[in-house]
Amino acid sequence: AARSVKVVDTTGAGDCFDAGFLFGTFEKRLPVEEALKIGNATGSRSCMFPGGVAHRSTYADIVRFMEHG
């Protein structure tokens, strides 16, 4: 399920989802379900900032977001 976030700008959310999913799949070699969670968190977090992909998230940012919101 998607996390509820305060949306500032949805530009690039799909691209960020794709990037997170591919990172989880190919870099971290996670099972598909876990890679999807990273993609979901990456796309959701990108909506919280203006400018599409201008605000880049690190893996640590995504892990914190997944754990604490």
MMTF fields as JSON, N, C-alpha, C and O atoms, coordinates in Angstrom:
{
  "mmtfVersion": "1.0.0",
  "mmtfProducer": "UNKNOWN",
  "numBonds": 275,
  "numAtoms": 276,
  "numGroups": 69,
  "numChains": 1,
  "numModels": 1,
  "chainsPerModel": [1],
  "groupsPerChain": [69],
  "chainIdList": ["A"],
  "bondAtomList": [4, 2, 8, 6, 12, 10, 16, 14, 20, 18, 24, 22, 28, 26, 32, 30, 36, 34, 40, 38, 44, 42, 48, 46, 52, 50, 56, 54, 60, 58, 64, 62, 68, 66, 72, 70, 76, 74, 80, 78, 84, 82, 88, 86, 92, 90, 96, 94, 100, 98, 104, 102, 108, 106, 112, 110, 116, 114, 120, 118, 124, 122, 128, 126, 132, 130, 136, 134, 140, 138, 144, 142, 148, 146, 152, 150, 156, 154, 160, 158, 164, 162, 168, 166, 172, 170, 176, 174, 180, 178, 184, 182, 188, 186, 192, 190, 196, 194, 200, 198, 204, 202, 208, 206, 212, 210, 216, 214, 220, 218, 224, 222, 228, 226, 232, 230, 236, 234, 240, 238, 244, 242, 248, 246, 252, 250, 256, 254, 260, 258, 264, 262, 268, 266, 272, 270],
  "bondOrderList": [1, 1, 1, 1, 1, 1, 1, 1, 1, 1, 1, 1, 1, 1, 1, 1, 1, 1, 1, 1, 1, 1, 1, 1, 1, 1, 1, 1, 1, 1, 1, 1, 1, 1, 1, 1, 1, 1, 1, 1, 1, 1, 1, 1, 1, 1, 1, 1, 1, 1, 1, 1, 1, 1, 1, 1, 1, 1, 1, 1, 1, 1, 1, 1, 1, 1, 1, 1],
  "groupList": [{"groupName": "ALA", "atomNameList": ["N", "CA", "C", "O"], "elementList": ["N", "C", "C", "O"], "formalChargeList": [0, 0, 0, 0], "bondAtomList": [1, 0, 2, 1, 3, 2], "bondOrderList": [1, 1, 2], "singleLetterCode": "A", "chemCompType": "L-PEPTIDE LINKING"}, {"groupName": "ARG", "atomNameList": ["N", "CA", "C", "O"], "elementList": ["N", "C", "C", "O"], "formalChargeList": [0, 0, 0, 0], "bondAtomList": [1, 0, 2, 1, 3, 2], "bondOrderList": [1, 1, 2], "singleLetterCode": "R", "chemCompType": "L-PEPTIDE LINKING"}, {"groupName": "SER", "atomNameList": ["N", "CA", "C", "O"], "elementList": ["N", "C", "C", "O"], "formalChargeList": [0, 0, 0, 0], "bondAtomList": [1, 0, 2, 1, 3, 2], "bondOrderList": [1, 1, 2], "singleLetterCode": "S", "chemCompType": "L-PEPTIDE LINKING"}, {"groupName": "VAL", "atomNameList": ["N", "CA", "C", "O"], "elementList": ["N", "C", "C", "O"], "formalChargeList": [0, 0, 0, 0], "bondAtomList": [1, 0, 2, 1, 3, 2], "bondOrderList": [1, 1, 2], "singleLetterCode": "V", "chemCompType": "L-PEPTIDE LINKING"}, {"groupName": "LYS", "atomNameList": ["N", "CA", "C", "O"], "elementList": ["N", "C", "C", "O"], "formalChargeList": [0, 0, 0, 0], "bondAtomList": [1, 0, 2, 1, 3, 2], "bondOrderList": [1, 1, 2], "singleLetterCode": "K", "chemCompType": "L-PEPTIDE LINKING"}, {"groupName": "ASP", "atomNameList": ["N", "CA", "C", "O"], "elementList": ["N", "C", "C", "O"], "formalChargeList": [0, 0, 0, 0], "bondAtomList": [1, 0, 2, 1, 3, 2], "bondOrderList": [1, 1, 2], "singleLetterCode": "D", "chemCompType": "L-PEPTIDE LINKING"}, {"groupName": "THR", "atomNameList": ["N", "CA", "C", "O"], "elementList": ["N", "C", "C", "O"], "formalChargeList": [0, 0, 0, 0], "bondAtomList": [1, 0, 2, 1, 3, 2], "bondOrderList": [1, 1, 2], "singleLetterCode": "T", "chemCompType": "L-PEPTIDE LINKING"}, {"groupName": "GLY", "atomNameList": ["N", "CA", "C", "O"], "elementList": ["N", "C", "C", "O"], "formalChargeList": [0, 0, 0, 0], "bondAtomList": [1, 0, 2, 1, 3, 2], "bondOrderList": [1, 1, 2], "singleLetterCode": "G", "chemCompType": "PEPTIDE LINKING"}, {"groupName": "CYS", "atomNameList": ["N", "CA", "C", "O"], "elementList": ["N", "C", "C", "O"], "formalChargeList": [0, 0, 0, 0], "bondAtomList": [1, 0, 2, 1, 3, 2], "bondOrderList": [1, 1, 2], "singleLetterCode": "C", "chemCompType": "L-PEPTIDE LINKING"}, {"groupName": "PHE", "atomNameList": ["N", "CA", "C", "O"], "elementList": ["N", "C", "C", "O"], "formalChargeList": [0, 0, 0, 0], "bondAtomList": [1, 0, 2, 1, 3, 2], "bondOrderList": [1, 1, 2], "singleLetterCode": "F", "chemCompType": "L-PEPTIDE LINKING"}, {"groupName": "LEU", "atomNameList": ["N", "CA", "C", "O"], "elementList": ["N", "C", "C", "O"], "formalChargeList": [0, 0, 0, 0], "bondAtomList": [1, 0, 2, 1, 3, 2], "bondOrderList": [1, 1, 2], "singleLetterCode": "L", "chemCompType": "L-PEPTIDE LINKING"}, {"groupName": "GLU", "atomNameList": ["N", "CA", "C", "O"], "elementList": ["N", "C", "C", "O"], "formalChargeList": [0, 0, 0, 0], "bondAtomList": [1, 0, 2, 1, 3, 2], "bondOrderList": [1, 1, 2], "singleLetterCode": "E", "chemCompType": "L-PEPTIDE LINKING"}, {"groupName": "PRO", "atomNameList": ["N", "CA", "C", "O"], "elementList": ["N", "C", "C", "O"], "formalChargeList": [0, 0, 0, 0], "bondAtomList": [1, 0, 2, 1, 3, 2], "bondOrderList": [1, 1, 2], "singleLetterCode": "P", "chemCompType": "L-PEPTIDE LINKING"}, {"groupName": "ILE", "atomNameList": ["N", "CA", "C", "O"], "elementList": ["N", "C", "C", "O"], "formalChargeList": [0, 0, 0, 0], "bondAtomList": [1, 0, 2, 1, 3, 2], "bondOrderList": [1, 1, 2], "singleLetterCode": "I", "chemCompType": "L-PEPTIDE LINKING"}, {"groupName": "ASN", "atomNameList": ["N", "CA", "C", "O"], "elementList": ["N", "C", "C", "O"], "formalChargeList": [0, 0, 0, 0], "bondAtomList": [1, 0, 2, 1, 3, 2], "bondOrderList": [1, 1, 2], "singleLetterCode": "N", "chemCompType": "L-PEPTIDE LINKING"}, {"groupName": "MET", "atomNameList": ["N", "CA", "C", "O"], "elementList": ["N", "C", "C", "O"], "formalChargeList": [0, 0, 0, 0], "bondAtomList": [1, 0, 2, 1, 3, 2], "bondOrderList": [1, 1, 2], "singleLetterCode": "M", "chemCompType": "L-PEPTIDE LINKING"}, {"groupName": "HIS", "atomNameList": ["N", "CA", "C", "O"], "elementList": ["N", "C", "C", "O"], "formalChargeList": [0, 0, 0, 0], "bondAtomList": [1, 0, 2, 1, 3, 2], "bondOrderList": [1, 1, 2], "singleLetterCode": "H", "chemCompType": "L-PEPTIDE LINKING"}, {"groupName": "TYR", "atomNameList": ["N", "CA", "C", "O"], "elementList": ["N", "C", "C", "O"], "formalChargeList": [0, 0, 0, 0], "bondAtomList": [1, 0, 2, 1, 3, 2], "bondOrderList": [1, 1, 2], "singleLetterCode": "Y", "chemCompType": "L-PEPTIDE LINKING"}],
  "groupTypeList": [0, 0, 1, 2, 3, 4, 3, 3, 5, 6, 6, 7, 0, 7, 5, 8, 9, 5, 0, 7, 9, 10, 9, 7, 6, 9, 11, 4, 1, 10, 12, 3, 11, 11, 0, 10, 4, 13, 7, 14, 0, 6, 7, 2, 1, 2, 8, 15, 9, 12, 7, 7, 3, 0, 16, 1, 2, 6, 17, 0, 5, 13, 3, 1, 9, 15, 11, 16, 7],
  "groupIdList": [1, 2, 3, 4, 5, 6, 7, 8, 9, 10, 11, 12, 13, 14, 15, 16, 17, 18, 19, 20, 21, 22, 23, 24, 25, 26, 27, 28, 29, 30, 31, 32, 33, 34, 35, 36, 37, 38, 39, 40, 41, 42, 43, 44, 45, 46, 47, 48, 49, 50, 51, 52, 53, 54, 55, 56, 57, 58, 59, 60, 61, 62, 63, 64, 65, 66, 67, 68, 69],
  "secStructList": [7, 7, 7, 7, 7, 7, 7, 1, 7, 7, 6, 6, 2, 2, 2, 2, 2, 2, 2, 2, 2, 2, 0, 0, 0, 0, 0, 1, 7, 7, 7, 2, 2, 2, 2, 2, 2, 2, 2, 2, 2, 2, 2, 2, 2, 2, 6, 6, 1, 1, 1, 6, 6, 1, 1, 7, 7, 7, 2, 2, 2, 2, 2, 2, 2, 2, 2, 2, 7],
  "xCoordList": [0.843, 0.0, 0.877, 1.951, 0.398, 1.134, 1.038, 0.014, 2.095, 2.128, 1.505, 1.695, 0.778, 0.187, 1.262, 1.857, 1.5, 2.488, 1.871, 0.883, 2.453, 2.037, 2.657, 3.871, 1.817, 2.295, 2.583, 1.739, 3.802, 4.219, 4.264, 3.834, 4.786, 4.943, 5.051, 5.893, 4.21, 4.244, 5.144, 5.301, 5.733, 6.606, 7.764, 8.464, 7.964, 9.078, 8.837, 9.729, 7.642, 7.385, 7.514, 8.067, 7.018, 7.125, 8.56, 8.976, 9.319, 10.739, 11.479, 12.332, 11.152, 11.79, 11.39, 12.216, 10.111, 9.688, 10.533, 11.07, 10.649, 11.427, 12.867, 13.421, 13.466, 14.858, 15.009, 15.945, 14.094, 14.162, 13.976, 14.678, 13.022, 12.777, 13.994, 14.405, 14.559, 15.726, 16.939, 17.712, 17.104, 18.189, 18.028, 18.986, 16.818, 16.557, 16.784, 17.299, 16.398, 16.516, 17.958, 18.448, 18.639, 19.954, 21.125, 22.114, 21.031, 22.133, 22.074, 23.079, 20.892, 20.743, 20.364, 20.415, 19.981, 19.598, 18.5, 18.56, 17.505, 16.378, 15.318, 15.242, 14.507, 13.345, 12.419, 12.438, 11.628, 10.761, 9.892, 9.758, 9.308, 8.425, 9.172, 8.62, 10.411, 11.201, 11.647, 11.659, 12.013, 12.404, 11.219, 11.4, 10.014, 8.813, 8.589, 8.146, 8.893, 8.754, 9.717, 9.358, 10.93, 11.893, 11.422, 11.505, 10.934, 10.407, 9.251, 9.188, 8.338, 7.187, 7.631, 7.129, 8.566, 9.054, 9.785, 9.632, 10.562, 11.31, 10.356, 10.532, 9.354, 8.356, 7.545, 7.288, 7.133, 6.352, 7.161, 6.662, 8.405, 9.25, 9.514, 9.615, 9.625, 9.894, 8.749, 8.965, 7.532, 6.365, 6.386, 5.626, 7.239, 7.288, 8.127, 8.167, 8.795, 9.705, 9.377, 8.903, 9.622, 9.364, 10.448, 11.588, 10.073, 11.062, 11.327, 12.39, 10.419, 10.611, 11.767, 11.707, 12.817, 13.968, 15.082, 16.199, 14.797, 15.813, 16.283, 17.447, 15.387, 15.764, 16.057, 15.142, 17.301, 17.687, 17.73, 18.219, 17.22, 17.231, 18.371, 18.625, 19.052, 20.055, 19.351, 18.184, 20.068, 19.504, 19.173, 18.149, 20.035, 19.776, 18.503, 17.74, 18.26, 17.019, 15.802, 14.812, 15.885, 14.755, 14.52, 13.373, 15.576, 15.438, 14.789, 13.876, 15.261, 14.664, 13.184, 12.347, 12.874, 11.499, 10.626, 9.498, 11.138, 10.383, 10.169, 9.134, 11.126, 11.031, 10.207, 9.477, 10.335, 9.755, 8.793, 8.043, 8.809, 7.909, 8.386, 7.679],
  "yCoordList": [-1.197, 0.0, 1.245, 1.273, 2.259, 3.523, 4.242, 4.184, 4.907, 5.691, 7.049, 7.619, 7.562, 8.886, 9.92, 9.879, 10.839, 11.896, 13.237, 13.294, 14.311, 15.648, 15.928, 16.098, 15.973, 16.111, 17.57, 18.447, 17.805, 19.13, 19.153, 20.126, 18.083, 18.026, 16.562, 15.834, 16.127, 14.721, 14.486, 13.35, 15.554, 15.416, 14.475, 14.678, 13.473, 12.552, 11.407, 10.585, 11.331, 10.265, 8.877, 7.963, 8.723, 7.429, 7.081, 5.931, 8.078, 7.85, 7.449, 6.561, 8.1, 7.771, 6.373, 5.631, 6.013, 4.648, 3.654, 2.7, 3.884, 2.986, 2.873, 1.777, 4.015, 4.021, 3.229, 2.442, 3.434, 2.705, 1.211, 0.404, 0.848, -0.568, -1.221, -2.314, -0.549, -1.101, -1.176, -2.131, -0.183, -0.21, -1.409, -2.137, -1.606, -2.735, -4.066, -5.009, -4.137, -5.382, -5.695, -6.796, -4.718, -5.001, -4.683, -5.415, -3.621, -3.257, -4.04, -4.59, -4.085, -4.767, -6.232, -6.988, -6.64, -8.038, -8.545, -9.662, -7.691, -8.03, -8.807, -8.713, -9.568, -10.192, -9.092, -7.958, -9.444, -8.46, -7.7, -6.482, -8.383, -7.724, -6.641, -5.569, -6.905, -5.924, -4.775, -3.62, -5.09, -4.048, -3.125, -1.919, -3.682, -2.869, -1.915, -0.783, -2.367, -1.488, -0.306, 0.822, -0.568, 0.522, 1.469, 2.687, 0.926, 1.765, 2.614, 3.803, 2.031, 2.745, 3.882, 5.001, 3.588, 4.612, 5.726, 6.901, 5.371, 6.374, 7.283, 8.501, 6.698, 7.503, 8.37, 9.535, 7.817, 8.587, 9.746, 10.866, 9.475, 10.52, 11.639, 12.801, 11.311, 12.347, 13.349, 14.502, 12.917, 13.814, 14.873, 15.841, 14.698, 15.61, 16.857, 17.764, 16.912, 18.007, 18.568, 17.833, 19.856, 20.442, 20.049, 19.77, 20.035, 19.892, 18.496, 18.243, 17.597, 16.249, 15.53, 15.171, 15.314, 14.576, 15.499, 15.04, 16.789, 17.733, 17.395, 17.612, 16.868, 16.451, 14.955, 14.136, 14.62, 13.209, 12.578, 13.179, 11.38, 10.629, 9.633, 8.987, 9.513, 8.463, 7.185, 7.209, 6.092, 4.832, 4.961, 4.452, 5.637, 5.853, 6.667, 6.389, 7.681, 8.464, 7.564, 7.683, 6.679, 5.804, 4.811, 4.565, 4.244, 3.305, 4.009, 3.464, 5.226, 5.993, 6.277, 6.148, 6.659, 6.958, 5.707, 5.798, 4.56, 3.327, 2.949, 2.382, 3.258, 2.89, 3.884, 3.49, 5.188, 6.214, 7.17, 7.888, 7.184, 8.093, 9.463, 10.285],
  "zCoordList": [0.0, 0.0, 0.0, 0.601, -0.68, -0.742, 0.591, 1.272, 0.946, 2.177, 1.91, 0.835, 2.858, 2.749, 3.087, 4.164, 2.162, 2.371, 2.005, 1.273, 2.513, 2.119, 0.753, 0.635, -0.27, -1.647, -1.965, -1.782, -2.449, -2.909, -4.433, -5.052, -5.041, -6.492, -6.898, -6.373, -7.823, -8.256, -9.465, -9.914, -9.991, -11.153, -10.826, -9.834, -11.632, -11.472, -10.512, -10.304, -9.917, -8.939, -9.571, -8.958, -10.763, -11.451, -11.778, -11.643, -12.21, -12.494, -11.219, -11.243, -10.115, -8.838, -8.373, -7.842, -8.575, -8.264, -9.053, -8.489, -10.365, -11.224, -10.741, -10.662, -10.42, -9.967, -8.668, -8.527, -7.72, -6.46, -6.651, -6.041, -7.504, -7.782, -8.44, -8.052, -9.428, -10.115, -9.189, -9.256, -8.336, -7.348, -6.415, -6.156, -5.916, -5.039, -5.731, -5.13, -6.996, -7.757, -8.131, -7.878, -8.737, -9.307, -8.381, -8.371, -7.615, -6.723, -5.41, -4.961, -4.804, -3.521, -3.666, -2.696, -4.882, -5.172, -4.231, -3.717, -4.028, -3.156, -3.92, -5.145, -3.213, -3.861, -4.4, -3.921, -5.382, -6.041, -5.043, -5.153, -4.087, -3.101, -2.326, -2.078, -1.943, -1.187, -2.087, -1.663, -3.324, -4.274, -4.568, -4.739, -4.628, -4.829, -3.664, -3.862, -2.452, -1.284, -1.376, -1.037, -1.832, -2.002, -3.106, -2.95, -4.21, -5.279, -4.802, -5.115, -4.054, -3.527, -2.603, -2.701, -1.716, -0.79, -1.539, -1.204, -2.532, -3.3, -4.072, -4.085, -4.711, -5.423, -4.495, -4.799, -3.357, -2.382, -1.823, -1.719, -1.466, -0.878, -1.874, -1.481, -3.144, -4.151, -4.248, -4.62, -3.916, -3.969, -2.874, -2.931, -1.891, -0.757, -1.028, -0.197, -2.179, -2.508, -3.892, -4.759, -4.106, -5.426, -6.431, -6.061, -7.681, -8.741, -9.238, -9.805, -9.051, -9.595, -8.961, -7.785, -9.715, -9.205, -8.716, -8.476, -8.567, -8.102, -6.69, -6.351, -5.874, -4.518, -4.56, -4.648, -4.497, -4.584, -3.198, -2.242, -3.107, -1.849, -1.871, -2.887, -0.756, -0.613, -0.157, 0.233, -0.213, 0.278, 1.762, 2.219, 2.512, 3.946, 4.154, 5.079, 3.297, 3.379, 3.187, 3.909, 2.225, 1.911, 3.047, 3.42, 3.596, 4.708, 5.899, 6.518, 6.223, 7.323, 7.05, 7.943, 5.826, 5.43, 5.596, 6.08, 5.201, 5.312, 6.785, 7.138, 7.621, 9.037, 9.865, 10.774, 9.535, 10.395, 9.696, 10.357, 8.395, 7.694, 7.499, 6.916]
}
